[in-house]
CSV table of C-alpha atoms and ligand atoms in Angstrom, one decimal:
chain,number,residue,atom,x,y,z
A,1,MET,CA,-2.5,17.6,-3.6
A,2,GLU,CA,-1.0,14.4,-4.5
A,3,THR,CA,-0.4,13.3,-7.9
A,4,TYR,CA,-0.7,9.3,-8.4
A,5,LEU,CA,0.8,8.0,-11.9
A,6,ILE,CA,-0.4,5.1,-12.3
A,7,THR,CA,0.4,2.3,-15.0
A,8,GLY,CA,-1.8,-0.1,-16.6
A,9,GLY,CA,-4.4,1.5,-15.0
A,10,ALA,CA,-7.1,0.4,-17.6
A,11,GLY,CA,-6.6,-3.5,-16.3
A,12,PHE,CA,-8.0,-5.3,-14.1
A,13,ILE,CA,-6.2,-4.6,-10.6
A,14,GLY,CA,-5.1,-1.2,-12.1
A,15,SER,CA,-8.7,0.0,-12.9
A,16,ASN,CA,-10.2,-1.5,-8.9
A,17,PHE,CA,-7.3,0.4,-7.9
A,18,ILE,CA,-8.2,3.6,-9.3
A,19,GLN,CA,-11.8,3.7,-8.3
A,20,TYR,CA,-10.6,2.8,-5.5
A,21,MET,CA,-8.2,5.8,-4.8
A,22,LEU,CA,-10.4,8.4,-5.6
A,23,LYS,CA,-13.4,7.4,-3.7
A,24,LYS,CA,-11.4,7.0,-0.6
A,25,TYR,CA,-9.2,10.1,-1.6
A,26,GLN,CA,-10.3,14.0,-2.1
A,27,ASN,CA,-6.7,15.3,-2.3
A,28,ILE,CA,-5.3,13.0,-5.1
A,29,LYS,CA,-5.1,13.6,-8.8
A,30,ILE,CA,-4.4,10.1,-10.9
A,31,ILE,CA,-2.6,10.1,-13.9
A,32,ASN,CA,-3.4,6.6,-15.6
A,33,ILE,CA,-1.3,5.4,-18.9
A,34,ASP,CA,-1.9,2.4,-20.2
A,35,LYS,CA,-1.2,1.1,-24.1
A,36,LEU,CA,-4.7,-0.5,-23.9
A,37,THR,CA,-3.5,-4.4,-25.5
A,38,TYR,CA,-5.4,-6.9,-25.6
A,39,ALA,CA,-6.2,-6.4,-21.7
A,40,GLY,CA,-6.6,-3.1,-21.3
A,41,ASN,CA,-10.4,-1.5,-21.3
A,42,LEU,CA,-11.5,2.1,-20.7
A,43,GLU,CA,-15.1,0.4,-20.4
A,44,ASN,CA,-13.5,-0.5,-16.7
A,45,LEU,CA,-13.2,3.3,-15.7
A,46,LYS,CA,-16.6,4.3,-16.9
A,47,SER,CA,-17.8,5.3,-14.0
A,48,ILE,CA,-15.1,7.5,-13.6
A,49,GLU,CA,-13.8,8.9,-16.8
A,50,ASN,CA,-15.8,12.5,-16.1
A,51,ASN,CA,-14.2,12.8,-12.6
A,52,GLU,CA,-12.3,16.4,-13.2
A,53,LYS,CA,-8.9,14.5,-11.0
A,54,TYR,CA,-8.2,11.8,-13.6
A,55,ASN,CA,-6.5,11.7,-16.8
A,56,PHE,CA,-6.0,8.8,-18.9
A,57,ILE,CA,-3.0,8.7,-21.6
A,58,GLN,CA,-2.4,6.0,-23.7
A,59,ALA,CA,1.3,5.3,-24.0
A,60,ASP,CA,3.3,2.6,-23.7
A,61,ILE,CA,5.7,2.2,-20.7
A,62,CYS,CA,8.9,1.0,-22.7
A,63,ASP,CA,8.2,4.5,-24.5
A,64,LYS,CA,11.5,6.2,-23.0
A,65,THR,CA,9.8,9.7,-24.8
A,66,ALA,CA,6.2,9.4,-24.2
A,67,ILE,CA,7.1,8.2,-20.2
A,68,SER,CA,9.9,11.3,-20.1
A,69,LYS,CA,7.3,14.3,-21.1
A,70,ILE,CA,4.5,13.0,-19.0
A,71,PHE,CA,7.4,13.0,-15.8
A,72,ILE,CA,8.5,16.7,-16.8
A,73,GLU,CA,5.1,17.9,-17.5
A,74,ASN,CA,3.5,16.9,-13.7
A,75,ASP,CA,4.5,17.0,-10.6
A,76,ILE,CA,4.4,13.1,-9.9
A,77,ASP,CA,4.7,11.8,-6.0
A,78,TYR,CA,4.2,8.2,-6.9
A,79,VAL,CA,4.2,5.7,-9.0
A,80,VAL,CA,2.3,2.6,-9.1
A,81,ASN,CA,3.5,0.3,-11.7
A,82,PHE,CA,0.6,-2.6,-12.7
A,83,ALA,CA,1.6,-2.3,-16.3
A,84,ALA,CA,3.0,-5.6,-17.6
A,85,GLU,CA,1.6,-8.4,-19.5
A,86,SER,CA,0.5,-10.6,-17.1
A,87,HIS,CA,-0.8,-14.0,-18.6
A,88,VAL,CA,1.4,-17.0,-18.4
A,89,ASP,CA,-0.1,-19.4,-21.3
A,90,ARG,CA,0.1,-16.1,-23.2
A,91,SER,CA,4.1,-15.8,-22.1
A,92,ILE,CA,4.7,-19.9,-22.7
A,93,LYS,CA,3.5,-18.9,-25.8
A,94,GLU,CA,5.6,-15.1,-26.4
A,95,PRO,CA,8.3,-15.3,-24.0
A,96,GLU,CA,9.6,-12.0,-25.6
A,97,VAL,CA,6.7,-9.8,-25.4
A,98,PHE,CA,7.0,-10.4,-21.7
A,99,VAL,CA,10.7,-9.6,-21.2
A,100,LYS,CA,10.2,-6.1,-23.4
A,101,ALA,CA,7.0,-5.2,-21.4
A,102,ASN,CA,7.8,-6.3,-17.6
A,103,VAL,CA,11.3,-6.1,-17.9
A,104,LEU,CA,12.4,-2.8,-20.1
A,105,GLY,CA,9.2,-1.2,-19.7
A,106,THR,CA,10.0,-1.4,-15.5
A,107,VAL,CA,13.2,0.1,-15.9
A,108,THR,CA,12.2,2.6,-18.6
A,109,LEU,CA,9.6,3.9,-15.7
A,110,LEU,CA,12.6,3.9,-13.2
A,111,ASN,CA,14.7,6.0,-15.1
A,112,ALA,CA,12.4,8.4,-16.3
A,113,ALA,CA,11.1,8.8,-12.3
A,114,LYS,CA,14.6,8.8,-11.6
A,115,ASP,CA,15.7,11.4,-13.4
A,116,THR,CA,12.6,13.9,-12.2
A,117,TRP,CA,12.9,12.9,-8.6
A,118,LYS,CA,16.8,13.3,-8.0
A,119,THR,CA,18.7,15.5,-5.7
A,120,GLU,CA,22.3,17.1,-5.4
A,121,ASN,CA,22.1,14.8,-2.2
A,122,GLY,CA,19.8,12.0,-2.7
A,123,PHE,CA,16.0,12.3,-4.1
A,124,LYS,CA,13.2,14.7,-3.0
A,125,GLU,CA,10.9,13.9,0.0
A,126,TYR,CA,7.9,12.1,0.4
A,127,LYS,CA,8.2,10.6,-3.5
A,128,LYS,CA,7.6,6.9,-4.1
A,129,TYR,CA,7.6,4.0,-7.1
A,130,ILE,CA,6.0,0.9,-5.7
A,131,GLN,CA,6.3,-2.2,-8.2
A,132,ILE,CA,2.9,-4.4,-8.4
A,133,SER,CA,5.0,-7.6,-8.5
A,134,THR,CA,3.8,-11.9,-7.7
A,135,ASP,CA,4.1,-14.1,-5.2
A,136,GLU,CA,5.1,-16.5,-9.0
A,137,VAL,CA,8.8,-14.7,-8.6
A,138,TYR,CA,9.0,-17.3,-5.2
A,139,GLY,CA,8.1,-20.9,-8.2
A,140,SER,CA,6.4,-23.3,-6.2
A,141,LEU,CA,5.7,-24.8,-3.2
A,142,GLY,CA,5.4,-28.6,-1.6
A,143,GLU,CA,2.1,-29.6,0.7
A,144,THR,CA,3.7,-27.1,3.5
A,145,GLY,CA,4.9,-24.0,4.0
A,146,TYR,CA,4.9,-20.2,2.8
A,147,PHE,CA,6.3,-17.5,0.7
A,148,THR,CA,8.0,-15.0,3.2
A,149,GLU,CA,9.6,-11.7,2.0
A,150,THR,CA,12.7,-13.7,2.9
A,151,THR,CA,11.9,-16.5,0.3
A,152,PRO,CA,14.8,-17.2,-2.6
A,153,LEU,CA,13.3,-16.2,-6.3
A,154,ASP,CA,13.0,-19.3,-8.1
A,155,PRO,CA,10.3,-18.0,-11.3
A,156,HIS,CA,9.7,-21.1,-13.5
A,157,SER,CA,7.2,-19.5,-16.4
A,158,PRO,CA,8.5,-16.4,-18.9
A,159,TYR,CA,6.0,-14.8,-16.8
A,160,SER,CA,7.0,-14.8,-13.8
A,161,SER,CA,11.1,-14.9,-14.7
A,162,SER,CA,9.9,-11.4,-16.8
A,163,LYS,CA,8.0,-10.4,-13.1
A,164,ALA,CA,11.6,-11.3,-11.0
A,165,SER,CA,13.6,-9.8,-13.4
A,166,ALA,CA,12.0,-6.3,-12.7
A,167,ASP,CA,11.7,-6.9,-9.3
A,168,LEU,CA,15.7,-7.3,-9.3
A,169,ILE,CA,15.9,-4.1,-11.3
A,170,VAL,CA,14.0,-2.2,-8.6
A,171,LYS,CA,16.1,-3.3,-6.2
A,172,ALA,CA,18.9,-3.0,-8.3
A,173,TYR,CA,18.1,0.9,-7.6
A,174,TYR,CA,17.0,0.8,-4.7
A,175,ASP,CA,20.4,-0.7,-3.6
A,176,THR,CA,22.4,1.9,-6.0
A,177,TYR,CA,20.8,5.2,-6.4
A,178,LYS,CA,18.6,4.7,-2.5
A,179,MET,CA,15.6,5.8,-5.0
A,180,PRO,CA,12.6,5.6,-2.7
A,181,ILE,CA,10.5,1.8,-3.6
A,182,ASN,CA,8.3,-0.6,-2.4
A,183,ILE,CA,8.0,-4.3,-4.1
A,184,THR,CA,4.3,-5.8,-3.4
A,185,ARG,CA,3.9,-9.5,-4.1
A,186,CYS,CA,0.4,-10.3,-4.0
A,187,SER,CA,-1.4,-13.8,-4.8
A,188,ASN,CA,-3.7,-14.6,-7.3
A,189,ASN,CA,-6.7,-11.9,-7.4
A,190,TYR,CA,-10.8,-12.4,-8.6
A,191,GLY,CA,-13.2,-10.2,-8.8
A,192,PRO,CA,-14.7,-7.2,-11.2
A,193,TYR,CA,-13.4,-6.5,-14.0
A,194,GLN,CA,-10.8,-9.0,-15.0
A,195,PHE,CA,-10.1,-10.4,-18.2
A,196,PRO,CA,-11.7,-13.7,-19.1
A,197,GLU,CA,-8.8,-15.9,-20.1
A,198,LYS,CA,-7.8,-16.1,-15.9
A,199,LEU,CA,-9.5,-18.8,-14.3
A,200,ILE,CA,-12.7,-17.3,-12.3
A,201,PRO,CA,-14.2,-15.3,-15.0
A,202,LEU,CA,-13.0,-17.6,-17.9
A,203,ILE,CA,-15.0,-20.6,-15.6
A,204,ILE,CA,-17.8,-18.3,-14.6
A,205,ASN,CA,-18.3,-17.4,-18.5
A,206,ASN,CA,-18.4,-21.0,-20.3
A,207,CYS,CA,-20.4,-21.6,-17.2
A,208,LEU,CA,-22.9,-19.1,-18.0
A,209,ASN,CA,-22.9,-20.1,-22.0
A,210,ASN,CA,-22.8,-24.2,-21.6
A,211,LYS,CA,-19.6,-24.6,-22.8
A,212,GLU,CA,-16.9,-26.6,-21.7
A,213,LEU,CA,-14.9,-26.2,-18.3
A,214,PRO,CA,-11.1,-26.5,-19.6
A,215,VAL,CA,-8.9,-27.8,-16.4
A,216,TYR,CA,-5.8,-28.3,-16.4
A,217,GLY,CA,-4.3,-31.5,-15.6
A,218,ASP,CA,-5.6,-33.0,-12.8
A,219,GLY,CA,-7.5,-29.5,-11.4
A,220,LEU,CA,-5.2,-29.8,-7.5
A,221,ASN,CA,-3.0,-27.0,-8.1
A,222,ILE,CA,-3.4,-25.0,-5.3
A,223,ARG,CA,-3.3,-20.9,-6.0
A,224,ASP,CA,-4.1,-18.4,-2.6
A,225,TRP,CA,-7.0,-16.7,-3.6
A,226,LEU,CA,-7.3,-11.9,-2.9
A,227,TYR,CA,-9.9,-10.4,-3.5
A,228,VAL,CA,-9.0,-7.4,-5.6
A,229,GLU,CA,-10.6,-4.9,-3.0
A,230,ASP,CA,-8.6,-6.5,-0.1
A,231,HIS,CA,-5.5,-6.1,-2.6
A,232,CYS,CA,-6.4,-2.2,-3.3
A,233,GLU,CA,-5.9,-1.7,0.7
A,234,ALA,CA,-3.0,-3.2,1.2
A,235,ILE,CA,-1.3,-1.6,-2.1
A,236,ASP,CA,-3.2,1.9,-0.8
A,237,LEU,CA,-1.4,1.2,3.4
A,238,VAL,CA,2.5,0.4,1.7
A,239,VAL,CA,2.4,3.4,-0.8
A,240,GLN,CA,1.3,5.7,2.9
A,241,LYS,CA,3.2,3.8,5.5
A,242,GLY,CA,5.6,1.1,3.5
A,243,ARG,CA,9.3,1.5,4.8
A,244,ILE,CA,11.1,2.2,2.1
A,245,GLY,CA,12.7,-0.3,0.4
A,246,GLU,CA,10.9,-3.1,1.9
A,247,VAL,CA,9.3,-6.5,-0.2
A,248,TYR,CA,5.5,-6.7,1.6
A,249,ASN,CA,3.8,-10.2,0.5
A,250,ILE,CA,-0.3,-9.8,-0.2
A,251,GLY,CA,-2.1,-13.0,0.3
A,252,GLY,CA,-4.4,-14.5,3.0
A,253,HIS,CA,-4.1,-18.1,3.6
A,254,ASN,CA,-7.0,-18.4,0.7
A,255,GLU,CA,-5.9,-21.6,-0.8
A,256,ARG,CA,-8.0,-23.8,-2.8
A,257,THR,CA,-7.8,-26.4,-5.1
A,258,ASN,CA,-8.8,-25.2,-9.0
A,259,ILE,CA,-11.6,-27.8,-9.1
A,260,HIS,CA,-12.8,-26.8,-6.3
A,261,ILE,CA,-12.7,-23.0,-7.8
A,262,VAL,CA,-14.6,-25.1,-10.8
A,263,LYS,CA,-16.6,-27.0,-8.9
A,264,THR,CA,-17.9,-24.1,-6.5
A,265,ILE,CA,-19.2,-22.3,-9.8
A,266,ILE,CA,-21.2,-25.1,-11.0
A,267,ASP,CA,-23.1,-25.4,-7.7
A,268,TYR,CA,-23.7,-21.3,-7.0
A,269,ILE,CA,-24.8,-21.3,-10.8
A,270,LYS,CA,-26.7,-24.4,-10.2
A,271,GLU,CA,-28.0,-23.5,-7.4
A,272,ASN,CA,-29.1,-20.0,-8.5
A,273,ILE,CA,-29.7,-19.3,-12.7
A,274,ASP,CA,-29.5,-22.3,-14.7
A,275,ASP,CA,-30.3,-26.3,-12.8
A,276,ILE,CA,-29.2,-28.2,-16.1
A,277,ILE,CA,-25.7,-27.4,-15.5
A,278,THR,CA,-23.8,-30.0,-14.1
A,279,TYR,CA,-20.3,-31.2,-13.6
A,280,ASP,CA,-20.1,-33.2,-17.0
A,281,LEU,CA,-19.1,-29.8,-18.5
A,282,ILE,CA,-15.3,-30.2,-16.8
A,283,LYS,CA,-12.9,-31.0,-19.3
A,284,HIS,CA,-9.7,-32.4,-18.0
A,285,VAL,CA,-7.3,-31.2,-20.4
A,286,GLU,CA,-3.1,-31.2,-21.2
A,287,ASP,CA,-1.7,-29.7,-18.2
A,288,ARG,CA,0.2,-26.5,-18.8
A,289,LYS,CA,4.7,-26.7,-19.3
A,290,GLY,CA,6.0,-26.2,-16.2
A,291,HIS,CA,2.4,-26.1,-14.1
A,292,ASP,CA,3.3,-24.5,-10.9
A,293,ARG,CA,1.4,-26.7,-8.3
A,294,ARG,CA,1.5,-24.9,-5.3
A,295,TYR,CA,1.4,-20.9,-4.3
A,296,GLY,CA,0.7,-19.9,-0.3
A,297,ILE,CA,1.2,-16.4,0.6
A,298,ASP,CA,2.7,-16.0,4.1
A,299,PRO,CA,1.1,-12.3,5.1
A,300,THR,CA,3.1,-11.9,8.5
A,301,LYS,CA,4.7,-8.9,7.9
A,302,ILE,CA,2.4,-6.8,6.3
A,303,LYS,CA,-0.3,-7.7,9.3
A,304,LYS,CA,2.1,-6.5,12.2
A,305,GLU,CA,4.1,-3.4,9.6
A,306,LEU,CA,1.0,-1.6,7.9
A,307,GLY,CA,-2.2,-3.9,10.4
A,308,TRP,CA,-3.3,-5.3,7.0
A,309,GLU,CA,-5.8,-8.3,6.8
A,310,PRO,CA,-8.1,-9.3,3.5
A,311,LYS,CA,-11.3,-8.9,5.0
A,312,THR,CA,-13.1,-10.9,2.2
A,313,THR,CA,-13.1,-14.5,2.7
A,314,PHE,CA,-13.2,-16.2,0.1
A,315,GLU,CA,-16.7,-18.5,0.2
A,316,GLU,CA,-18.0,-14.1,0.7
A,317,GLY,CA,-16.1,-12.9,-2.3
A,318,ILE,CA,-16.3,-15.7,-4.8
A,319,ILE,CA,-20.1,-14.7,-4.7
A,320,LYS,CA,-19.9,-11.6,-5.0
A,321,THR,CA,-17.5,-12.0,-8.1
A,322,ILE,CA,-20.0,-14.2,-9.8
A,323,LYS,CA,-22.6,-12.2,-9.1
A,324,TRP,CA,-20.7,-9.0,-10.5
A,325,TYR,CA,-20.4,-11.4,-13.9
A,326,LEU,CA,-24.3,-12.2,-14.4
A,327,GLU,CA,-24.8,-8.0,-13.5
A,328,ASN,CA,-22.7,-6.9,-16.5
A,329,GLY,CA,-23.2,-9.9,-18.7
A,330,LYS,CA,-22.8,-6.5,-21.8
A,331,TRP,CA,-18.8,-5.8,-19.9
A,332,MET,CA,-18.9,-9.8,-21.0
A,333,ASN,CA,-19.8,-9.8,-23.9
A,334,ASN,CA,-17.8,-6.8,-25.6
A,335,VAL,CA,-14.7,-8.2,-23.9
A,336,THR,CA,-15.4,-11.8,-25.3
A,337,ASN,CA,-16.5,-10.4,-28.8
A,338,GLY,CA,-12.9,-9.3,-28.9
A,339,GLU,CA,-9.7,-10.8,-28.9
A,340,TYR,CA,-11.0,-13.3,-26.5
A,341,GLN,CA,-12.3,-15.5,-28.9
A,342,GLU,CA,-9.8,-15.8,-31.4
A,343,TYR,CA,-7.5,-16.5,-28.6
A,344,TYR,CA,-10.1,-19.4,-26.9
A,345,LYS,CA,-9.9,-21.0,-30.9
A,346,LYS,CA,-6.2,-21.3,-30.7
A,347,MET,CA,-5.6,-22.1,-27.2
A,348,TYR,CA,-8.0,-25.1,-27.3
A,349,ASN,CA,-8.2,-25.6,-31.3
A,350,LYS,CA,-12.2,-24.8,-31.2
B,401,NAD,P1,-3.8,-7.5,-16.7
B,401,NAD,O1,-3.2,-7.9,-18.0
B,401,NAD,O2,-5.5,-7.4,-16.7
B,401,NAD,O3,-3.8,-5.9,-17.3
B,401,NAD,C1,-2.3,-5.3,-17.8
B,401,NAD,C2,-2.6,-3.9,-17.5
B,401,NAD,O4,-1.5,-3.3,-18.7
B,401,NAD,C3,-3.7,-3.3,-19.3
B,401,NAD,O5,-4.2,-3.1,-19.0
B,401,NAD,C4,-2.6,-3.3,-20.4
B,401,NAD,O6,-3.3,-2.9,-21.5
B,401,NAD,C5,-1.6,-2.5,-19.5
B,401,NAD,N1,-0.1,-3.4,-20.4
B,401,NAD,C6,0.3,-3.9,-20.8
B,401,NAD,N2,1.7,-3.9,-21.1
B,401,NAD,C7,1.8,-2.1,-21.2
B,401,NAD,C8,2.8,-1.2,-21.4
B,401,NAD,N3,3.4,-1.9,-22.4
B,401,NAD,N4,2.8,-0.5,-21.2
B,401,NAD,C9,1.6,0.3,-21.0
B,401,NAD,N5,0.3,-0.5,-20.6
B,401,NAD,C10,0.8,-2.0,-20.7
B,401,NAD,O7,-2.8,-7.4,-15.4
B,401,NAD,P2,-4.0,-7.1,-14.0
B,401,NAD,O8,-4.1,-9.0,-13.4
B,401,NAD,O9,-4.8,-6.1,-13.2
B,401,NAD,O10,-2.6,-7.3,-13.3
B,401,NAD,C11,-1.9,-5.9,-12.9
B,401,NAD,C12,-0.3,-6.4,-12.1
B,401,NAD,O11,-0.3,-7.2,-11.2
B,401,NAD,C13,0.3,-6.7,-13.4
B,401,NAD,O12,1.8,-5.9,-12.7
B,401,NAD,C14,0.5,-8.5,-13.0
B,401,NAD,O13,2.1,-9.2,-13.2
B,401,NAD,C15,0.4,-8.3,-11.0
B,401,NAD,N6,-0.3,-9.3,-10.2
B,401,NAD,C16,-1.4,-9.6,-11.1
B,401,NAD,C17,-2.7,-10.5,-10.0
B,401,NAD,C18,-3.5,-11.5,-10.6
B,401,NAD,O14,-3.9,-12.4,-10.4
B,401,NAD,N7,-4.1,-10.8,-11.8
B,401,NAD,C19,-1.3,-11.5,-9.2
B,401,NAD,C20,-0.3,-11.0,-9.0
B,401,NAD,C21,0.5,-10.2,-9.5
B,402,TYD,P1,-4.2,-18.1,-14.4
B,402,TYD,O1,-5.5,-17.7,-14.0
B,402,TYD,O2,-3.8,-18.2,-15.4
B,402,TYD,O3,-3.5,-17.9,-13.1
B,402,TYD,P2,-1.8,-17.8,-12.7
B,402,TYD,O4,-1.4,-19.5,-14.0
B,402,TYD,O5,-1.2,-16.8,-12.6
B,402,TYD,O6,-1.7,-18.8,-11.2
B,402,TYD,O7,-5.0,-19.8,-13.4
B,402,TYD,C1,-5.3,-20.0,-12.4
B,402,TYD,C2,-4.8,-21.7,-12.3
B,402,TYD,O8,-5.7,-22.2,-13.0
B,402,TYD,C3,-3.4,-21.9,-12.5
B,402,TYD,O9,-3.2,-23.5,-11.7
B,402,TYD,C4,-4.1,-22.6,-14.1
B,402,TYD,C5,-5.0,-23.1,-13.7
B,402,TYD,N1,-6.0,-23.0,-15.4
B,402,TYD,C6,-7.0,-24.3,-15.3
B,402,TYD,O10,-7.1,-25.2,-14.7
B,402,TYD,N2,-7.7,-24.0,-16.8
B,402,TYD,C7,-7.8,-22.3,-17.2
B,402,TYD,O11,-8.6,-22.3,-18.4
B,402,TYD,C8,-7.2,-21.3,-17.0
B,402,TYD,C9,-7.0,-20.3,-17.7
B,402,TYD,C10,-6.2,-21.9,-15.7
C-alpha cells in the first residue's frame, strides 16, 4: 500500500487527480492537505469523501508544525504538490500572497519530506517529491517555436515568477541533497471543477447567464490547452516512471487564441441551449499588465521517455467541459455565490 500526500487536492487539478488515482489503483492511500482558500472546494471531492483510502486534513503548506506532524504520523511515499495560488490576475494585485504560498509553502514541504526520508547515506528507496509547475515559467513565445525542458526560465507575472522560484528550490534540493524529485510543467488545463475566474469556466458561466464576455486586449493571445484528465495521466506516469531529478513538460499542441475559445463556447451554447446568444456579448476589455502572448509546449521528452500523449483533442475536450458545467449548475451556483462574485465586481467594477 503506497501513501500519497496530495497538497491542494481541493482545487481544480488536485481534485481531478485524486479521483483519477482512486479510480485507477486499489492499493494506494491518499492524504489530501488543503488550506481551503477561495479556490479550494471540498464539494469537488464529494464522490470519494467516504472512501476509506482517502483522508482530508485542512492545513497550510507553510505551517511547519502541521506539515511535520503529518510526515511523522504517516509513512508518506510520494508528495505531489499542487497547492498554490494559481491566478495571474490576482498575483498582479497581491504578489506577496503568491510568494508565501508558492515559494515558502514549497520549501516547507521539501524540508519535511527531506527530514523524514533521509538516511545516513542518502534517502530511503521508493520515495519521491513531485512539483506541479507550469509552462508560464518559460515566459512568452513569439509566433514560432516551443518550450522545451531546457528553455531558459523567463517568467513575467508575479504568479509565474513565484512558480519559477519554487522550481529552482526543488532543483536545489536535488542538486544539494540528492533528494528524489521531479518537476512537471504543464500548459493551461481545462475541464470539470475549475474555479470560474479562469477563462473557460468564466466564459461558459457568463454565456449561460447572458453576461458580457470579457476578452483581454485583442483576444489573440495563445494558450496550449490540456484536458485535465490527460494531465492526470501524465502526472501518474511521472510519479511511477519519471527519471529522478528530471523536468517533464506536459502539453500536446492544442494551441488556440482566446477569441477562438470564446467564439467556440458561444457557438456551442447558441446551437444547443439558447439561440438568442450572439457574439455581441463579447467585450474587449483593457489588456492584462505584462500579458504573455503565446505559450506552446514541446512534449517530445515525455512522449519518448514515458510514452505519454494527450488523448483528448481540444474539439472533444471543450464539448465535454461545456456539458459538465451544464450538468453541474448547482456546483457553479455554489461557487459563484461566494468569493467569485466579489472578485468579479472588483475586477470589472460592476
Ligand atoms: P486551484 O487554484 O484550482 O487550486 C489550488 C488549491 O491549492 C486550492 O484548493 C487551494 O485551497 C490550495 N492552496 C492554496 N494555497 C495553499 C496553502 N498555502 N496550503 C494548502 N493549500 C493551499 O489551482 P489548479 O488550477 O488546480 O492548479 C494546481 C497546480 O497546478 C498549481 O500549482 C498551479 O500552479 C499548477 N498549474 C495549473 C494550471 C492550470 O491551467 N490550472 C496550469 C499549469 C500549472
Ligand atoms: P487564464 O485562464 O487566467 O490562464 P493564464 O493566464 O494562466 O493563461 O487566462 C487564459 C487567457 O485568457 C489569458 O491569455 C488571459 C485571457 N483572459 C481573458 O481574455 N479574459 C478573462 O476574463 C480571463 C480570466 C482571461
